[in-house]
Coordinates of C-alpha atoms in Angstrom, one line a residue:
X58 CA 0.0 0.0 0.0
X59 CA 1.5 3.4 -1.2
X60 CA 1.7 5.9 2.2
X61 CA -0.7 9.1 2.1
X62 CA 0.3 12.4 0.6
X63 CA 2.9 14.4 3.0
X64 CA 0.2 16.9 3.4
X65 CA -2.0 14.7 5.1
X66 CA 0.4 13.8 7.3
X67 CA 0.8 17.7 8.8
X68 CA -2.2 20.3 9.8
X69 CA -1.6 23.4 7.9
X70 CA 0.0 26.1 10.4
X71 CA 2.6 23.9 11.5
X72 CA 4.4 23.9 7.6
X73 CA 3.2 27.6 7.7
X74 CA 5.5 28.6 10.8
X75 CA 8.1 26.4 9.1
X76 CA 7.8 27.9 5.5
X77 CA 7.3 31.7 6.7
X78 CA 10.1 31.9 9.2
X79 CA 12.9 30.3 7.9
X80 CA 14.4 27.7 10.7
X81 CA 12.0 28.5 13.0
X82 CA 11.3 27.0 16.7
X83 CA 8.5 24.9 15.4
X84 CA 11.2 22.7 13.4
X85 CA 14.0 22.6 15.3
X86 CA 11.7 21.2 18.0
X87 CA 10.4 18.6 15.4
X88 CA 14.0 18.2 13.9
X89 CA 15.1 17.1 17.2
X90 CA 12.4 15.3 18.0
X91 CA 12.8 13.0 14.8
X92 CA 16.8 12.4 15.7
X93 CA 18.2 14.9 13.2
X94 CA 19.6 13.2 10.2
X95 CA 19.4 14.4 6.1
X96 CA 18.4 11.3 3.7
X97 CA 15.0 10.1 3.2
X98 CA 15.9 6.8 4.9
X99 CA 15.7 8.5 8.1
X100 CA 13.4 9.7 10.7
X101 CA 14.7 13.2 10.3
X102 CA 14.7 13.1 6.4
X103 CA 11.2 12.4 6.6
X104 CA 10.0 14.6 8.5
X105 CA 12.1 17.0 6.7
X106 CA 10.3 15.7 3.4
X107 CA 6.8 16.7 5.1
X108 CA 8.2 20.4 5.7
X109 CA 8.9 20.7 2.1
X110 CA 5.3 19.9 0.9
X111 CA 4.4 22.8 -1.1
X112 CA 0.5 21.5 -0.9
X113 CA 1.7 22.3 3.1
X114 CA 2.5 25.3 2.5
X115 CA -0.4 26.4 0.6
X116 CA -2.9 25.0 3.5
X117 CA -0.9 26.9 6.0
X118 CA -1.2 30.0 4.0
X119 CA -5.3 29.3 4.3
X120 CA -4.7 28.8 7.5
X121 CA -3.2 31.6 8.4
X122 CA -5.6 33.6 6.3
X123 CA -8.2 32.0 9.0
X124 CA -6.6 33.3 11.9
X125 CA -6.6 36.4 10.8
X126 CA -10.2 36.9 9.7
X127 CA -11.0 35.3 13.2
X128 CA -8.9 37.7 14.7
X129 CA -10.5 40.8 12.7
X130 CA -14.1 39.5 12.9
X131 CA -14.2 39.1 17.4
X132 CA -18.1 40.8 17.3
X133 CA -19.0 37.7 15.3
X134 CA -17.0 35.5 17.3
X135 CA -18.6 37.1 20.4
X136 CA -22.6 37.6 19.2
X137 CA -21.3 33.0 17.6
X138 CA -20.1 32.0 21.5
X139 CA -22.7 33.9 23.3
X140 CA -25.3 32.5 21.4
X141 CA -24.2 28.8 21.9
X142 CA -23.8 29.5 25.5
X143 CA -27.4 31.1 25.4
X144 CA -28.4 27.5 23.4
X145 CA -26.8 25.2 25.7
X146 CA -28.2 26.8 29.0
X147 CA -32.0 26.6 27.1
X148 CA -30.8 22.7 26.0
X149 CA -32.5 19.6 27.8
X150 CA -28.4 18.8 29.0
X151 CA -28.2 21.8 30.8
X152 CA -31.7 20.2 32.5
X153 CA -30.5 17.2 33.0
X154 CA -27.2 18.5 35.3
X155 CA -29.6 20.4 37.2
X156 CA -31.4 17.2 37.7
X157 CA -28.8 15.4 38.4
X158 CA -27.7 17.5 41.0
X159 CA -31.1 16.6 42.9
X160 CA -30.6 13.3 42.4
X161 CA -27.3 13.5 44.4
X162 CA -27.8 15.5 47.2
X163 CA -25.6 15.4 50.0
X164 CA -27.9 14.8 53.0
X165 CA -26.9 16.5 56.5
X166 CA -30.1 16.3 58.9
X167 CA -28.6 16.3 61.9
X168 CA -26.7 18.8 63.9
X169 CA -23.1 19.7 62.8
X170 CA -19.6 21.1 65.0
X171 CA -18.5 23.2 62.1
X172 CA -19.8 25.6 59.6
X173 CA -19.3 27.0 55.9
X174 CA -19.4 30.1 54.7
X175 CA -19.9 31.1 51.2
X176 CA -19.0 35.2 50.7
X177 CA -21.0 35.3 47.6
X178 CA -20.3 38.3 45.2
X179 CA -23.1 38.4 42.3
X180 CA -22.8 37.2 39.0
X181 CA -19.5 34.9 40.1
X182 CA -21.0 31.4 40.0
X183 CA -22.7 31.0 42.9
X184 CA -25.2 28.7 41.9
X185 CA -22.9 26.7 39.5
X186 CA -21.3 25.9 42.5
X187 CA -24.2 24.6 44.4
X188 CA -25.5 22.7 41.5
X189 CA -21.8 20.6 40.8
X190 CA -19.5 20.7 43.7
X191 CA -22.1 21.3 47.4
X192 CA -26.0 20.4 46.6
X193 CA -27.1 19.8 49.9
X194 CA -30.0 20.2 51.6
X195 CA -28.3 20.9 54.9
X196 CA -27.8 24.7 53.4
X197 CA -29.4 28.2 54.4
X198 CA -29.4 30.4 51.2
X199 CA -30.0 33.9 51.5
X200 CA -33.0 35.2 49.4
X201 CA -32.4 35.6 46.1
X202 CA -32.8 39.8 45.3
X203 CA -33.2 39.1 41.3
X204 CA -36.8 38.2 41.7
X205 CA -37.8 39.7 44.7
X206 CA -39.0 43.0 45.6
X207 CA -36.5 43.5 48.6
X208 CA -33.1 43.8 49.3
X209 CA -30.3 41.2 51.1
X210 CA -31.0 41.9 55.2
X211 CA -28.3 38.5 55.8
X212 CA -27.7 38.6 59.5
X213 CA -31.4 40.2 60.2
X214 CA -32.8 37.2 58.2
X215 CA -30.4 35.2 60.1
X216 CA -31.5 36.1 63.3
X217 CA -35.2 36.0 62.5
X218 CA -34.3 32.4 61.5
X219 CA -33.1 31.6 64.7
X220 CA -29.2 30.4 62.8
X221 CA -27.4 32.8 65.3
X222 CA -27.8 29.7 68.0
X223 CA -24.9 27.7 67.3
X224 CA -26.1 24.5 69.2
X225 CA -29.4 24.8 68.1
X226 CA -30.6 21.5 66.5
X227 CA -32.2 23.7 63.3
X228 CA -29.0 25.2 62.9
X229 CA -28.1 24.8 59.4
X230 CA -24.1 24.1 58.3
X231 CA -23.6 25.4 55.0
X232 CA -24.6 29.6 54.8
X233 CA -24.6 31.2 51.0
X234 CA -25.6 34.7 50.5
X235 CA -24.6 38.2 50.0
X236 CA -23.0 38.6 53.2
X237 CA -21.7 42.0 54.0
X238 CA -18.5 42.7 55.6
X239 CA -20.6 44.1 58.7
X240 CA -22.4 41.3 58.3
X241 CA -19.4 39.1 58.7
X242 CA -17.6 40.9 61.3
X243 CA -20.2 40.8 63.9
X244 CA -20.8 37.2 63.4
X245 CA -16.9 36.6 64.2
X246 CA -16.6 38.9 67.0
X247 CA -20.1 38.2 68.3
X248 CA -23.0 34.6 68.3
X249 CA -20.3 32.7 67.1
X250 CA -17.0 34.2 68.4
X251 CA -16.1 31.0 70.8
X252 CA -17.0 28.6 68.0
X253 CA -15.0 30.5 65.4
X254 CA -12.5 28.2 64.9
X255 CA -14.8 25.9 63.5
X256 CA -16.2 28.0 60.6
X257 CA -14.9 27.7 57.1
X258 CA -15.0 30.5 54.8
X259 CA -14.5 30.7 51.3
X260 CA -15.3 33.5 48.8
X261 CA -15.1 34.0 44.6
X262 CA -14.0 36.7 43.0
X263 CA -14.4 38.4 39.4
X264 CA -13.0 40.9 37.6
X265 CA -15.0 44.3 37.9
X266 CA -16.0 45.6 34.7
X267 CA -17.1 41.8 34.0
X268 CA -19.1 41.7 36.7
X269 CA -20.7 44.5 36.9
X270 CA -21.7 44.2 32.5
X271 CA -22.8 40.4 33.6
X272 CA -25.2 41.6 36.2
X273 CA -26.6 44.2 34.0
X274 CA -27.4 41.3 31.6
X275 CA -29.2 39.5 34.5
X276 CA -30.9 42.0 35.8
X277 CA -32.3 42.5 32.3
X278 CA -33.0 38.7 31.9
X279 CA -35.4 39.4 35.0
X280 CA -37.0 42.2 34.0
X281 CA -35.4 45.3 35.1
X282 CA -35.4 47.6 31.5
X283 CA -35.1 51.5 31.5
X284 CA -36.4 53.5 28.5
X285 CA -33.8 54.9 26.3
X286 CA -30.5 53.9 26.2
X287 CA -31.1 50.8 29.1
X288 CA -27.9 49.6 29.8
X289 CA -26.2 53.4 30.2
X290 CA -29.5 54.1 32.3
X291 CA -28.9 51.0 34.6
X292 CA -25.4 51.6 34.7
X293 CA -26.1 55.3 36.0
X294 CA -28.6 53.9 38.3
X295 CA -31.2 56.5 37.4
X296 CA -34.4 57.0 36.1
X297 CA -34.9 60.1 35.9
X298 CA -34.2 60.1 32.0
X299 CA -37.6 58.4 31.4
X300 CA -40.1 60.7 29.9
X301 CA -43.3 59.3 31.9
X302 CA -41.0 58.8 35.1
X303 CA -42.1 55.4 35.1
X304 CA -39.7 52.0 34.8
X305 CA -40.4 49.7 32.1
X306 CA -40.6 46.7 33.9
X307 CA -41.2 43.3 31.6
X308 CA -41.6 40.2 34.3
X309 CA -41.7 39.0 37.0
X310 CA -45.0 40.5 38.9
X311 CA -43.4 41.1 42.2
X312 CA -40.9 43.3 40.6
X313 CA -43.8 45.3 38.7
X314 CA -45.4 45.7 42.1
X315 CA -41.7 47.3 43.7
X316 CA -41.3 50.6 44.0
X317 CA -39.3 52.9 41.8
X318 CA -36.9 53.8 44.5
X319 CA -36.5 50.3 45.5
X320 CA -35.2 49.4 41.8
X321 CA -32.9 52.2 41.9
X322 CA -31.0 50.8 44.8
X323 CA -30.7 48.0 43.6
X324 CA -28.8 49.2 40.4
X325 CA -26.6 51.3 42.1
X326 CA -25.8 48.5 45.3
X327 CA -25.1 45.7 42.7
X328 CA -23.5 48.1 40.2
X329 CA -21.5 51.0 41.9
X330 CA -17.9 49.8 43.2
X331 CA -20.6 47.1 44.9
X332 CA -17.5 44.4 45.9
X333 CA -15.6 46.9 47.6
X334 CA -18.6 48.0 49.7
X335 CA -19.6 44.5 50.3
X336 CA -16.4 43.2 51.6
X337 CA -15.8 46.4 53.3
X338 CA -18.9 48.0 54.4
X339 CA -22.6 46.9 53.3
X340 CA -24.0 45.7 49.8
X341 CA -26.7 47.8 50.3
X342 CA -26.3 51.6 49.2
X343 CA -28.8 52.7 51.3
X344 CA -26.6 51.2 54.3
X345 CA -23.1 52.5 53.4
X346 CA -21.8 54.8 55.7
X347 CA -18.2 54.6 55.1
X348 CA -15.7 56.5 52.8
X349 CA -14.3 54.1 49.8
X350 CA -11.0 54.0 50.8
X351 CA -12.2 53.1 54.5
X352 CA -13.9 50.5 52.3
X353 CA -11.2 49.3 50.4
X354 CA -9.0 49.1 53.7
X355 CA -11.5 47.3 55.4
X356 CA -12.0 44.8 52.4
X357 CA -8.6 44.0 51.7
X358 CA -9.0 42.9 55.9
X359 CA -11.5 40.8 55.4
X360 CA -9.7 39.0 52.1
X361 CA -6.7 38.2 54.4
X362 CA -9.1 36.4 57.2
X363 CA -11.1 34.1 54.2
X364 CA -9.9 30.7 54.4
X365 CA -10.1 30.1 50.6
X366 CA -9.9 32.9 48.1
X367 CA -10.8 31.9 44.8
X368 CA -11.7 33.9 41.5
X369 CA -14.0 32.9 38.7
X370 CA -11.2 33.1 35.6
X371 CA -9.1 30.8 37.3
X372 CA -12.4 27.8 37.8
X373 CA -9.5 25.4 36.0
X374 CA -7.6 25.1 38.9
X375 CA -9.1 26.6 41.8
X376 CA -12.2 24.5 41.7
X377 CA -10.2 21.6 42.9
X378 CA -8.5 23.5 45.1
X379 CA -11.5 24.7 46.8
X380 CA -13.3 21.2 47.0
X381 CA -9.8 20.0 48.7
X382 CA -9.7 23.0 51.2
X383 CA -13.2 23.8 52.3
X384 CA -15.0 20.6 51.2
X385 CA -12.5 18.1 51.4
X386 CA -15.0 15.6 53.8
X387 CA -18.5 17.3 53.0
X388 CA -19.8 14.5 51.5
X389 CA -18.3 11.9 53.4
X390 CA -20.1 13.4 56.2
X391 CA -23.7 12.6 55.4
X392 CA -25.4 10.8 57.3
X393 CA -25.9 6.9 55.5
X394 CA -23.3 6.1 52.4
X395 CA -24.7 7.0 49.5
X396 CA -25.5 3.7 46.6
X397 CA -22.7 2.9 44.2
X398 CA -24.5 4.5 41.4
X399 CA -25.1 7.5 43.3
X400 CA -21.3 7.7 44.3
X401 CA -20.4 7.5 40.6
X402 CA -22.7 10.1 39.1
X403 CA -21.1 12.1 42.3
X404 CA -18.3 12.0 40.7
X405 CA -19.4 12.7 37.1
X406 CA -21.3 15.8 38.4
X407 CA -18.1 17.2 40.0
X408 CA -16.4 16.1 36.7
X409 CA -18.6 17.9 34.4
X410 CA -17.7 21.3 35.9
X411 CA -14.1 21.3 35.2
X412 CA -14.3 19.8 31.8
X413 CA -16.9 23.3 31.0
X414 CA -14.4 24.7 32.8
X415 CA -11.7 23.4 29.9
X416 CA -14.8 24.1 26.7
X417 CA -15.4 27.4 28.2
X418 CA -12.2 28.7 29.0
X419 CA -12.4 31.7 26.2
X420 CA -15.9 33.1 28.5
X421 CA -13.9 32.9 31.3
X422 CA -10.5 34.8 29.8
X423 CA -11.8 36.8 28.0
X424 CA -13.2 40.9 28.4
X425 CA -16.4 39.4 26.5
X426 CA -18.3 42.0 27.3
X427 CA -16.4 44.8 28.2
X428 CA -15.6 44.6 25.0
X429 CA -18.5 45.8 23.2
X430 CA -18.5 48.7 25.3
X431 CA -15.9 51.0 23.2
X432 CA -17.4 54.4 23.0
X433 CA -14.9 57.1 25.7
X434 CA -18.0 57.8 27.6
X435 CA -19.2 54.3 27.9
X436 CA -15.3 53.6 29.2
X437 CA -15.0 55.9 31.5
X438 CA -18.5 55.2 33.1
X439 CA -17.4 51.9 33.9
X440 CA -14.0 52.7 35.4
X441 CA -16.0 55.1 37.7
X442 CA -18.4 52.5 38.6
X443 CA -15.6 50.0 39.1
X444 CA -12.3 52.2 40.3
X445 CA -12.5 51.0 43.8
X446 CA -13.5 47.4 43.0
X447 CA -10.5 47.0 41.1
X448 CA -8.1 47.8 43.6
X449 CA -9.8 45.1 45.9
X450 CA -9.4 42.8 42.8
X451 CA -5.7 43.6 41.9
X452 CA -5.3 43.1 45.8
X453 CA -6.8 39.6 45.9
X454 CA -5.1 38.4 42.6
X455 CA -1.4 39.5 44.4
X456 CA -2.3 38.3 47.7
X457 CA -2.6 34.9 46.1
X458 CA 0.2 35.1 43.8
X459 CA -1.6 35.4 40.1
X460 CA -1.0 37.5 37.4
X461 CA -2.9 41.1 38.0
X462 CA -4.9 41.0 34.5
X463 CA -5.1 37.2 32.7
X464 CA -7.7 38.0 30.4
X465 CA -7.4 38.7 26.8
X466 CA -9.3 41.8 25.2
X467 CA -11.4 40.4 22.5
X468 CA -12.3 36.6 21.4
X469 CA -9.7 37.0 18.5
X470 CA -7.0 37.7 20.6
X471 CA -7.6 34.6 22.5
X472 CA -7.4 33.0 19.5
X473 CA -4.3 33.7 18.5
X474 CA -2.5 33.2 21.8
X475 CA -4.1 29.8 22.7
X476 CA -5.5 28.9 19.4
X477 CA -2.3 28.6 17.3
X478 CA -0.5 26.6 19.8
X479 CA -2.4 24.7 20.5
X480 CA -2.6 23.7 16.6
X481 CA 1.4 23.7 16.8
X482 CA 1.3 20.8 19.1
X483 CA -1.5 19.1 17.6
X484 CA 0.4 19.6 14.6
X485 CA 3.5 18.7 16.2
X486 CA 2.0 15.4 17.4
X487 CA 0.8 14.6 14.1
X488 CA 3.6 15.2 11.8
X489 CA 5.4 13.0 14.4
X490 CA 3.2 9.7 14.2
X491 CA 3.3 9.8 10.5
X492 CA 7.0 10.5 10.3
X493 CA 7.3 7.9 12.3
X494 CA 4.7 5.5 10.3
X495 CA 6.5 6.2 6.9
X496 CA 9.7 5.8 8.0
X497 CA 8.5 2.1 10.0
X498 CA 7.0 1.3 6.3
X499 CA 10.3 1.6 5.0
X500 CA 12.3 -0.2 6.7
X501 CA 9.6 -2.9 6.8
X502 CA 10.3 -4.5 3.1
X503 CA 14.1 -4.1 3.4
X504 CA 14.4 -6.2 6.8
X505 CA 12.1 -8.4 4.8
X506 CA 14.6 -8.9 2.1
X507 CA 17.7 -8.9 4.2
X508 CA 18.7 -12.5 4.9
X509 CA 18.0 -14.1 8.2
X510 CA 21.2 -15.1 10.3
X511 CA 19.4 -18.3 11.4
X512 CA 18.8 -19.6 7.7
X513 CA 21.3 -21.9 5.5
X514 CA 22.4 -21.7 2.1
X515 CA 20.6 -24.5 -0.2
X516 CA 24.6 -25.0 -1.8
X517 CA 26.1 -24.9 2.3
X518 CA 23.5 -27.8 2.7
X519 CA 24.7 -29.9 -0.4
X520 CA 28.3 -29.4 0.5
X521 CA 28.1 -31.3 3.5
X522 CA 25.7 -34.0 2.1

């Protein structure tokens, strides 16, 4: 059988960084990889046939003509992902793990010596988390404000609960909810101060201007629409632009029942410098009673006391990390083992996060939608709204050692600086296994007509007859 054409043997942007830069990195690597060595009866020759393909090099220049048009064309690329994200999270799959997360619960009915602690900032994957890595129904979950015509009151609704009593047989052992930093320091210093030794606390972080756009998005996806230009309106916090001084309001009824005011705070407590307050002061704008940078200062305490600081770009690794620091022994806790299937779709639903963790690791890179807000005033309202948050952010991201900005500014870039090598070592891989396969088919026919050491002459054998 003949072998397949050289240019099957090589994706196209491999030959292109070989035939547009000379003796490049690309084939030295491969070079040295494939033992060096000039003839064609060598591994080295072969692969240095493969290079020389001109059918290569004309796929790598289409490649490469590819790349760029991705790179030039990020609005479509964002409007293309977006919408399959929209499309999977409407898709009976995206059902199912939701499903499957009921199906799994971690059961804790009885009274527990520790406590969690989830610091949850909006709109940084709160309830992914509860769905893959904690569904329990051992958890107290502070009321959710999207829907509801109210805002977050944790420690009242805490108390009102009666979950100040730590030995109280109701008490719960998993909190998540938009705790304040008030919130959070009188609990320390105050119900549970002799039992604080026993809490775990862990909080997720995002960058700002993310956020802040993702929340606006949610917000909207609940209902909360101002007339004219919406998302600078929301972003303002004000309504005073509307003609008939009345909101738009689409669904749900609660929130068409709310008052005006009662929207407007919560625009500007989720969307004006709201991590730095939270952390630092209160969430709420009507509570805030302290300066930003007493804020900031305040926040940058409380960041230092968390047990696990974590932050939603980084879900690759620091969602392991978190299940190994905070929830190491959650399930193993419960209160009857759970049935072998049950244990193994466990396992698949903690599974399932990291590997959209790996599939949707341009969302969580890249300024998506930060993006698409290009216009000077549109800018500089957002680095208003977020000034403060961001130096609580470029705080947490040194405090733990990461790189102050990771992200990439538009879906093309990402596509060049992960997409191409990524192709090289696929390519790199490839060109190697068929190198190696031609050069094995080679060699296979001539050790098939060399003579065998073992064998004897016909003429040897009549000469000593």
């Amino acid at each position: 059988a003949q072998a397949p054409p050289r240019e099957q043997l090589l994706p196209a942007e491999f030959c292109w960084r070989r035939s547009t830069s000379g003796s490049s990195r690309a084939a030295f690597a491969m070079d040295t990889a494939c033992g060096g060595g000039g003839g064609g009866d060598t591994l080295g020759g072969e692969c240095r046939k493969v290079f020389k393909s001109w059918r290569c090099r004309v796929l790598s220049g289409m490649n490469a003509i590819l790349l760029i048009i991705g790179y030039t064309a990020s609005p479509m690329l964002f409007w293309a992902i977006e919408g399959g994200e929209r499309a999977w999270r409407d898709s009976p799959a995206h059902w199912m793990i939701n499903q499957l997360a009921n199906d799994t619960m971690i059961h804790h009915h009885h009274w527990r010596p520790w406590a969690i602690i989830f610091f949850h900032i909006p709109r940084t994957g709160g309830d992914a988390l509860m769905t893959h890595l904690f569904p329990t129904d051992d958890a107290w979950l502070g009321r959710s404000w999207w829907k509801d015509g109210h805002m977050p009151r944790f420690y009242e609704e805490l108390e009102a609960s009666g979950q100040l009593q730590w030995s109280s047989p109701s008490r719960k052992s998993l909190f998540k909810g938009f705790l304040s930093g008030d919130d959070y320091l009188r609990l320390k210093e105050g119900p549970w101060k002799e039992h604080w030794g026993k809490v775990r606390t862990f909080i997720i972080l995002r960058d700002p201007v993310e956020r802040v756009l993702s929340a606006v998005k949610h917000m909207k996806k609940y209902g909360v629409h101002l007339c004219g230009d919406a998302e600078m309106n929301m972003l303002h916090g004000d309504r005073s632009k509307c003609q008939d001084n009345r909101l738009r309001r689409l669904q749900p009824r609660k929130l068409r029942q709310a008052r005006p005011t009662l929207v407007e705070e919560k625009l500007q407590s989720y969307l004006h410098n709201a991590v730095a307050y939270q952390l630092g002061d209160h969430l709420n704008v009507s509570l805030r009673h302290r300066s930003p940078e007493e804020a900031v200062a305040r926040a940058k305490e409380v960041l230092r006391s968390i047990d696990f600081l974590g932050f939603y770009e980084d879900w690759g690794t620091d969602y392991y990390a978190l299940r190994d620091t905070i929830f190491e022994n959650f399930e193993a806790q419960q209160e009857k083992s759970p049935a072998w299937w049950v244990a193994i779709w466990s396992a698949f639903r903690r599974v399932i996060f990291y590997f959209g963790t790996i599939v949707g690791r341009s969302r969580l890179r890249t300024r998506k939608y930060s993006a698409q807000f290009t216009k000077p005033e549109e800018v500089a309202l957002l680095k208003n709204l977020t000034y403060y948050d961001q130096q609580v952010y470029e705080f947490a991201r040194s405090l733990k050692g990461r790189p102050v900005n990771p992200f990439y500014d538009t879906y093309g870039q990402f596509l060049l600086q992960e997409g191409v090598p990524l192709l090289m070592l696929t390519s790199l891989t490839c060109l190697a296994s068929g190198a190696l396969c031609r050069w094995f088919r080679q060699r296979a026919p001539a050790a098939a007509a060399a003579p065998s050491s073992l064998s004897v002459s016909p003429s040897k054998v009549r000469g000593r007859q």
